């Protein structure tokens, strides 16, 4: 375990001189803005977009200056690596790597997720059954710690911080540069949407694909699924291909998740690799329906540039700020709504039990499924799921009538997930007690790293940020 450092160590990034100079200047602006914040004042990033759904009280303090930390610093096609500024979005990163026939090992589903956000939080996608989580492709990163020091960390340098950073959500520091592995891709993805009439049958087949890497003898590159009801669910199998041909477009009047549905058997489809990566973003999975964007009469006039998750998120932020939905519910004589926006990971052998319970208990569908296996065999202390074991990420994003107590449905979900040896992501509302939280999210391991790299507690603790929502 390393003690607090009094010096700064940064590796030299192999990028053009002008880009390096601009990046160095941006890092210095960030550090200067950090130093300018009073020691007792809250610290936050000034971000134009966010994919967090946790409530956050207004602090009245300006955010840290992240201007200039949004670029791809360099791609090495021979080593299959990319150096990326911490606030670079995956939309920008993928646009650059595709020029080289490469892509990040895991591309989170939404365009404006930043690489720093995916590493310090949790990202997942349909390549996660073979490539794990985004932070597992990180070779090294520069982190501005709570102590105000800039450190280059890796599995060998400051390994305690490197391993504790995932799922720390900015409570240990902020990444200014991340070096990641890339993998080769092909220009098209052939899709096979396989229908199941029971969730158990779907999970059995999903586990077989994860274990064998294929379906009916054909290698599978991407794997996720959707549950619409107890008797209608689908696995979505993606196979990379160089074969040219017609492709579908789900950025216009057609909607991707609706294209998955069919009566029986298998439905085939094709997308460009670019459109495959962003197939969920246009309609924020299916959540654009809450704004009427899936109504054909409305969609016709909805500007294409606003059919994207970042715009819908802004609408949600306005709704939260002015309580628009609750006012409408009250005017119509209905109770306010409780937001149920969560992603949880269940061991595959417990996932069916959770889904059966959820379908009977929580009136929210569709439900997204995404299998994952960690690439790293040591595990990650702040999100301690078992290495060498298959989990299913289960995502559900909607609202339900509010109960008698705050977060009633979310608390039930938390209890059920813990009962079944699962975990949930911390990007949305959480209601754990301090004792429960410590048991689930690193406990003493986190506290030790926190004291080492943020000894004066300049940054919030993970519990304060994820649960107390200060």
Short mmCIF file of N, CA and C in Angstrom, two decimals, residues 2-124:
data_model
loop_
_atom_site.label_atom_id
_atom_site.label_comp_id
_atom_site.label_asym_id
_atom_site.label_seq_id
_atom_site.Cartn_x
_atom_site.Cartn_y
_atom_site.Cartn_z
N UNK A 2 0.61 2.15 -0.91
CA UNK A 2 1.42 3.36 -1.01
C UNK A 2 0.86 4.44 -0.11
N UNK A 3 1.73 5.18 0.53
CA UNK A 3 1.29 6.35 1.28
C UNK A 3 1.09 7.53 0.35
N UNK A 4 0.66 8.63 0.93
CA UNK A 4 0.43 9.82 0.15
C UNK A 4 1.74 10.28 -0.48
N UNK A 5 1.66 10.64 -1.81
CA UNK A 5 2.86 11.02 -2.52
C UNK A 5 2.99 12.54 -2.56
N UNK A 6 4.17 13.05 -2.51
CA UNK A 6 4.40 14.49 -2.57
C UNK A 6 4.86 14.93 -3.94
N UNK A 7 5.04 13.99 -4.85
CA UNK A 7 5.47 14.32 -6.20
C UNK A 7 4.47 13.78 -7.19
N UNK A 8 4.54 14.29 -8.40
CA UNK A 8 3.65 13.88 -9.47
C UNK A 8 4.42 13.05 -10.48
N UNK A 9 3.86 11.93 -10.90
CA UNK A 9 4.48 11.13 -11.94
C UNK A 9 3.47 10.91 -13.05
N UNK A 10 3.80 11.33 -14.25
CA UNK A 10 2.94 11.14 -15.40
C UNK A 10 3.76 10.52 -16.51
N UNK A 11 3.19 9.55 -17.18
CA UNK A 11 3.90 8.97 -18.31
C UNK A 11 3.78 9.88 -19.53
N UNK A 12 4.68 9.72 -20.47
CA UNK A 12 4.63 10.51 -21.70
C UNK A 12 3.69 9.81 -22.67
N UNK A 13 2.70 10.55 -23.18
CA UNK A 13 1.72 9.99 -24.10
C UNK A 13 2.23 10.14 -25.52
N UNK A 14 2.23 9.05 -26.28
CA UNK A 14 2.75 9.09 -27.64
C UNK A 14 1.70 9.66 -28.59
N UNK A 15 1.55 10.97 -28.60
CA UNK A 15 0.59 11.66 -29.47
C UNK A 15 1.31 12.84 -30.09
N UNK A 16 0.75 13.42 -31.16
CA UNK A 16 1.40 14.57 -31.79
C UNK A 16 1.65 15.69 -30.80
N UNK A 17 2.72 16.47 -31.05
CA UNK A 17 3.12 17.50 -30.10
C UNK A 17 2.03 18.49 -29.79
N UNK A 18 1.27 18.94 -30.81
CA UNK A 18 0.22 19.93 -30.57
C UNK A 18 -0.87 19.35 -29.70
N UNK A 19 -1.24 18.10 -29.95
CA UNK A 19 -2.28 17.47 -29.14
C UNK A 19 -1.79 17.27 -27.71
N UNK A 20 -0.50 16.90 -27.57
CA UNK A 20 0.06 16.72 -26.23
C UNK A 20 0.09 18.03 -25.47
N UNK A 21 0.46 19.11 -26.15
CA UNK A 21 0.50 20.41 -25.51
C UNK A 21 -0.89 20.84 -25.06
N UNK A 22 -1.88 20.62 -25.93
CA UNK A 22 -3.25 21.00 -25.58
C UNK A 22 -3.75 20.18 -24.41
N UNK A 23 -3.40 18.90 -24.40
CA UNK A 23 -3.84 18.04 -23.30
C UNK A 23 -3.17 18.45 -21.99
N UNK A 24 -1.87 18.74 -22.05
CA UNK A 24 -1.16 19.16 -20.85
C UNK A 24 -1.76 20.45 -20.29
N UNK A 25 -2.11 21.39 -21.19
CA UNK A 25 -2.72 22.64 -20.75
C UNK A 25 -4.08 22.39 -20.11
N UNK A 26 -4.85 21.45 -20.69
CA UNK A 26 -6.17 21.14 -20.14
C UNK A 26 -6.04 20.53 -18.75
N UNK A 27 -5.06 19.65 -18.57
CA UNK A 27 -4.84 19.05 -17.25
C UNK A 27 -4.48 20.12 -16.23
N UNK A 28 -3.65 21.06 -16.64
CA UNK A 28 -3.25 22.13 -15.71
C UNK A 28 -4.44 23.01 -15.34
N UNK A 29 -5.35 23.25 -16.29
CA UNK A 29 -6.56 24.02 -15.96
C UNK A 29 -7.41 23.27 -14.95
N UNK A 30 -7.51 21.96 -15.13
CA UNK A 30 -8.26 21.15 -14.18
C UNK A 30 -7.64 21.24 -12.79
N UNK A 31 -6.33 21.11 -12.72
CA UNK A 31 -5.66 21.15 -11.42
C UNK A 31 -5.80 22.54 -10.77
N UNK A 32 -5.70 23.58 -11.59
CA UNK A 32 -5.85 24.93 -11.05
C UNK A 32 -7.25 25.15 -10.51
N UNK A 33 -8.25 24.65 -11.22
CA UNK A 33 -9.63 24.82 -10.75
C UNK A 33 -9.86 24.01 -9.47
N UNK A 34 -9.17 22.89 -9.36
CA UNK A 34 -9.28 22.09 -8.13
C UNK A 34 -8.68 22.84 -6.94
N UNK A 35 -7.50 23.46 -7.18
CA UNK A 35 -6.84 24.20 -6.11
C UNK A 35 -7.65 25.43 -5.68
N UNK A 36 -8.45 25.97 -6.62
CA UNK A 36 -9.18 27.20 -6.31
C UNK A 36 -10.42 26.96 -5.45
N UNK A 37 -10.83 25.72 -5.30
CA UNK A 37 -12.02 25.41 -4.50
C UNK A 37 -11.63 25.36 -3.03
N UNK A 38 -12.35 26.06 -2.18
CA UNK A 38 -12.02 26.03 -0.75
C UNK A 38 -12.02 24.61 -0.20
N UNK A 39 -11.14 24.30 0.73
CA UNK A 39 -11.03 22.93 1.26
C UNK A 39 -12.32 22.36 1.82
N UNK A 40 -13.21 23.22 2.30
CA UNK A 40 -14.46 22.72 2.91
C UNK A 40 -15.62 22.68 1.92
N UNK A 41 -15.40 23.12 0.68
CA UNK A 41 -16.49 23.20 -0.30
C UNK A 41 -16.60 21.89 -1.08
N UNK A 42 -17.81 21.55 -1.55
CA UNK A 42 -17.98 20.35 -2.37
C UNK A 42 -17.22 20.47 -3.68
N UNK A 43 -16.83 19.33 -4.22
CA UNK A 43 -16.11 19.27 -5.48
C UNK A 43 -16.94 18.47 -6.47
N UNK A 44 -17.08 19.00 -7.67
CA UNK A 44 -17.79 18.26 -8.71
C UNK A 44 -17.21 18.63 -10.06
N UNK A 45 -17.44 17.77 -11.06
CA UNK A 45 -17.01 18.06 -12.42
C UNK A 45 -18.05 18.93 -13.12
N UNK A 46 -17.58 19.83 -13.96
CA UNK A 46 -18.49 20.60 -14.81
C UNK A 46 -18.68 19.80 -16.09
N UNK A 47 -19.78 19.08 -16.19
CA UNK A 47 -20.02 18.20 -17.33
C UNK A 47 -21.25 18.68 -18.09
N UNK A 48 -21.16 18.78 -19.43
CA UNK A 48 -22.33 19.19 -20.20
C UNK A 48 -23.39 18.10 -20.28
N UNK A 49 -23.00 16.84 -20.09
CA UNK A 49 -23.96 15.75 -20.13
C UNK A 49 -23.71 14.82 -18.95
N UNK A 50 -24.69 14.01 -18.64
CA UNK A 50 -24.55 13.03 -17.57
C UNK A 50 -25.46 11.86 -17.86
N UNK A 51 -25.05 10.69 -17.41
CA UNK A 51 -25.90 9.50 -17.51
C UNK A 51 -26.23 8.96 -16.12
N UNK A 52 -26.08 9.80 -15.11
CA UNK A 52 -26.44 9.42 -13.74
C UNK A 52 -27.88 9.81 -13.47
N UNK A 53 -28.56 8.99 -12.65
CA UNK A 53 -29.93 9.27 -12.28
C UNK A 53 -30.07 9.51 -10.78
N UNK A 54 -28.95 9.69 -10.10
CA UNK A 54 -29.04 10.02 -8.68
C UNK A 54 -29.40 11.48 -8.51
N UNK A 55 -30.27 11.76 -7.54
CA UNK A 55 -30.56 13.16 -7.22
C UNK A 55 -29.30 13.80 -6.66
N UNK A 56 -29.12 15.09 -6.98
CA UNK A 56 -27.93 15.79 -6.49
C UNK A 56 -28.34 17.18 -6.04
N UNK A 57 -28.05 17.49 -4.80
CA UNK A 57 -28.38 18.81 -4.28
C UNK A 57 -27.49 19.86 -4.94
N UNK A 58 -28.02 21.05 -5.14
CA UNK A 58 -27.24 22.14 -5.72
C UNK A 58 -26.24 22.64 -4.69
N UNK A 59 -24.98 22.72 -5.11
CA UNK A 59 -23.92 23.10 -4.17
C UNK A 59 -23.59 24.58 -4.22
N UNK A 60 -23.93 25.25 -5.33
CA UNK A 60 -23.57 26.64 -5.49
C UNK A 60 -22.10 26.83 -5.82
N UNK A 61 -21.36 25.74 -5.97
CA UNK A 61 -19.93 25.80 -6.28
C UNK A 61 -19.73 25.44 -7.75
N UNK A 62 -18.91 26.23 -8.46
CA UNK A 62 -18.67 25.92 -9.86
C UNK A 62 -17.95 24.59 -9.97
N UNK A 63 -18.20 23.90 -11.05
CA UNK A 63 -17.55 22.61 -11.24
C UNK A 63 -16.12 22.75 -11.70
N UNK A 64 -15.39 21.67 -11.59
CA UNK A 64 -14.00 21.65 -12.06
C UNK A 64 -13.96 21.86 -13.57
N UNK A 65 -12.96 22.58 -14.02
CA UNK A 65 -12.81 22.91 -15.43
C UNK A 65 -12.29 21.70 -16.19
N UNK A 66 -13.16 21.08 -17.00
CA UNK A 66 -12.76 19.90 -17.77
C UNK A 66 -12.59 20.23 -19.25
N UNK A 67 -12.61 21.52 -19.59
CA UNK A 67 -12.47 21.90 -21.00
C UNK A 67 -11.14 21.38 -21.55
N UNK A 68 -11.20 20.84 -22.74
CA UNK A 68 -9.99 20.32 -23.36
C UNK A 68 -9.67 18.89 -23.01
N UNK A 69 -10.46 18.27 -22.16
CA UNK A 69 -10.22 16.86 -21.80
C UNK A 69 -11.22 15.94 -22.49
N UNK A 70 -11.54 16.26 -23.72
CA UNK A 70 -12.60 15.54 -24.42
C UNK A 70 -12.13 14.82 -25.69
N UNK A 71 -10.83 14.78 -25.94
CA UNK A 71 -10.35 14.29 -27.23
C UNK A 71 -9.75 12.89 -27.16
N UNK A 72 -9.70 12.26 -28.33
CA UNK A 72 -8.89 11.06 -28.51
C UNK A 72 -7.47 11.55 -28.75
N UNK A 73 -6.56 11.17 -27.90
CA UNK A 73 -5.19 11.67 -27.96
C UNK A 73 -4.35 10.91 -28.98
N UNK A 74 -4.69 9.67 -29.22
CA UNK A 74 -3.94 8.91 -30.19
C UNK A 74 -4.41 7.48 -30.27
N UNK A 75 -4.29 6.88 -31.45
CA UNK A 75 -4.61 5.46 -31.67
C UNK A 75 -3.39 4.79 -32.26
N UNK A 76 -2.99 3.68 -31.67
CA UNK A 76 -1.87 2.88 -32.19
C UNK A 76 -2.46 1.62 -32.80
N UNK A 77 -2.65 1.59 -34.12
CA UNK A 77 -3.31 0.43 -34.74
C UNK A 77 -2.50 -0.85 -34.66
N UNK A 78 -1.17 -0.73 -34.54
CA UNK A 78 -0.34 -1.93 -34.44
C UNK A 78 -0.45 -2.57 -33.05
N UNK A 79 -0.37 -1.73 -32.02
CA UNK A 79 -0.50 -2.24 -30.65
C UNK A 79 -1.96 -2.44 -30.25
N UNK A 80 -2.87 -1.91 -31.09
CA UNK A 80 -4.31 -1.95 -30.80
C UNK A 80 -4.61 -1.30 -29.44
N UNK A 81 -4.17 -0.06 -29.32
CA UNK A 81 -4.44 0.70 -28.11
C UNK A 81 -4.89 2.10 -28.49
N UNK A 82 -5.52 2.78 -27.55
CA UNK A 82 -5.90 4.18 -27.72
C UNK A 82 -5.61 4.92 -26.43
N UNK A 83 -5.07 6.14 -26.56
CA UNK A 83 -4.94 7.07 -25.44
C UNK A 83 -6.09 8.06 -25.56
N UNK A 84 -6.84 8.22 -24.48
CA UNK A 84 -8.08 8.98 -24.55
C UNK A 84 -8.17 9.90 -23.34
N UNK A 85 -8.55 11.15 -23.56
CA UNK A 85 -8.78 12.06 -22.45
C UNK A 85 -10.00 11.58 -21.66
N UNK A 86 -9.99 11.84 -20.35
CA UNK A 86 -10.99 11.24 -19.48
C UNK A 86 -12.41 11.62 -19.76
N UNK A 87 -12.66 12.83 -20.34
CA UNK A 87 -14.01 13.28 -20.62
C UNK A 87 -14.43 13.03 -22.06
N UNK A 88 -13.64 12.26 -22.78
CA UNK A 88 -14.00 11.90 -24.16
C UNK A 88 -15.20 10.97 -24.15
N UNK A 89 -16.19 11.25 -24.98
CA UNK A 89 -17.35 10.36 -25.07
C UNK A 89 -17.03 9.16 -25.95
N UNK A 90 -17.77 8.08 -25.72
CA UNK A 90 -17.59 6.90 -26.57
C UNK A 90 -18.02 7.19 -28.00
N UNK A 91 -18.93 8.11 -28.21
CA UNK A 91 -19.31 8.49 -29.57
C UNK A 91 -18.09 9.00 -30.33
N UNK A 92 -17.33 9.89 -29.69
CA UNK A 92 -16.14 10.44 -30.33
C UNK A 92 -15.04 9.39 -30.44
N UNK A 93 -14.87 8.58 -29.42
CA UNK A 93 -13.84 7.55 -29.43
C UNK A 93 -14.08 6.52 -30.53
N UNK A 94 -15.32 6.03 -30.63
CA UNK A 94 -15.63 5.02 -31.64
C UNK A 94 -15.47 5.58 -33.05
N UNK A 95 -15.89 6.84 -33.26
CA UNK A 95 -15.73 7.45 -34.58
C UNK A 95 -14.27 7.44 -35.01
N UNK A 96 -13.36 7.63 -34.06
CA UNK A 96 -11.94 7.62 -34.38
C UNK A 96 -11.40 6.22 -34.58
N UNK A 97 -11.73 5.29 -33.70
CA UNK A 97 -11.15 3.95 -33.81
C UNK A 97 -11.68 3.19 -35.02
N UNK A 98 -12.92 3.46 -35.43
CA UNK A 98 -13.46 2.76 -36.60
C UNK A 98 -12.66 3.08 -37.86
N UNK A 99 -12.00 4.23 -37.89
CA UNK A 99 -11.15 4.58 -39.05
C UNK A 99 -10.02 3.57 -39.22
N UNK A 100 -9.65 2.89 -38.14
CA UNK A 100 -8.56 1.90 -38.16
C UNK A 100 -9.09 0.47 -38.15
N UNK A 101 -10.40 0.30 -38.27
CA UNK A 101 -10.97 -1.04 -38.19
C UNK A 101 -10.90 -1.62 -36.79
N UNK A 102 -10.93 -0.74 -35.77
CA UNK A 102 -10.81 -1.15 -34.37
C UNK A 102 -11.94 -0.55 -33.55
N UNK A 103 -12.15 -1.12 -32.37
CA UNK A 103 -13.15 -0.59 -31.44
C UNK A 103 -12.72 -0.93 -30.02
N UNK A 104 -13.18 -0.16 -29.03
CA UNK A 104 -12.96 -0.56 -27.64
C UNK A 104 -13.51 -1.96 -27.39
N UNK A 105 -12.93 -2.66 -26.42
CA UNK A 105 -13.38 -4.02 -26.14
C UNK A 105 -14.86 -4.04 -25.73
N UNK A 106 -15.30 -3.01 -25.03
CA UNK A 106 -16.71 -2.88 -24.66
C UNK A 106 -17.12 -1.45 -24.97
N UNK A 107 -18.19 -1.28 -25.75
CA UNK A 107 -18.72 0.03 -26.08
C UNK A 107 -20.06 0.20 -25.37
N UNK A 108 -20.10 0.96 -24.27
CA UNK A 108 -21.38 1.14 -23.57
C UNK A 108 -22.45 1.67 -24.52
N UNK A 109 -23.72 1.44 -24.16
CA UNK A 109 -24.81 1.59 -25.11
C UNK A 109 -25.14 3.01 -25.51
N UNK A 110 -24.74 4.01 -24.71
CA UNK A 110 -25.18 5.38 -24.94
C UNK A 110 -24.01 6.25 -25.36
N UNK A 111 -24.25 7.10 -26.35
CA UNK A 111 -23.17 7.83 -27.01
C UNK A 111 -22.41 8.77 -26.08
N UNK A 112 -23.09 9.40 -25.14
CA UNK A 112 -22.41 10.43 -24.34
C UNK A 112 -21.82 9.90 -23.05
N UNK A 113 -21.84 8.59 -22.84
CA UNK A 113 -21.05 8.04 -21.74
C UNK A 113 -19.59 8.34 -22.03
N UNK A 114 -18.89 8.87 -21.04
CA UNK A 114 -17.46 9.17 -21.21
C UNK A 114 -16.63 7.98 -20.78
N UNK A 115 -15.42 7.91 -21.30
CA UNK A 115 -14.57 6.79 -20.91
C UNK A 115 -14.22 6.87 -19.43
N UNK A 116 -14.01 8.09 -18.91
CA UNK A 116 -13.76 8.23 -17.49
C UNK A 116 -14.95 7.80 -16.66
N UNK A 117 -16.17 8.11 -17.15
CA UNK A 117 -17.37 7.69 -16.44
C UNK A 117 -17.56 6.20 -16.44
N UNK A 118 -17.26 5.56 -17.60
CA UNK A 118 -17.42 4.11 -17.68
C UNK A 118 -16.40 3.38 -16.81
N UNK A 119 -15.22 3.97 -16.63
CA UNK A 119 -14.18 3.32 -15.84
C UNK A 119 -14.40 3.55 -14.35
N UNK A 120 -14.78 4.76 -13.96
CA UNK A 120 -15.00 5.03 -12.53
C UNK A 120 -16.38 4.60 -12.08
N UNK A 121 -17.29 4.39 -13.03
CA UNK A 121 -18.59 3.78 -12.74
C UNK A 121 -18.54 2.35 -13.25
N UNK A 122 -19.59 1.94 -13.89
CA UNK A 122 -19.61 0.62 -14.52
C UNK A 122 -20.29 0.74 -15.88
N UNK A 123 -19.65 0.19 -16.89
CA UNK A 123 -20.27 0.11 -18.21
C UNK A 123 -20.41 -1.34 -18.59
N UNK A 124 -21.32 -1.59 -19.51
CA UNK A 124 -21.54 -2.97 -19.94
C UNK A 124 -22.17 -2.94 -21.33
#
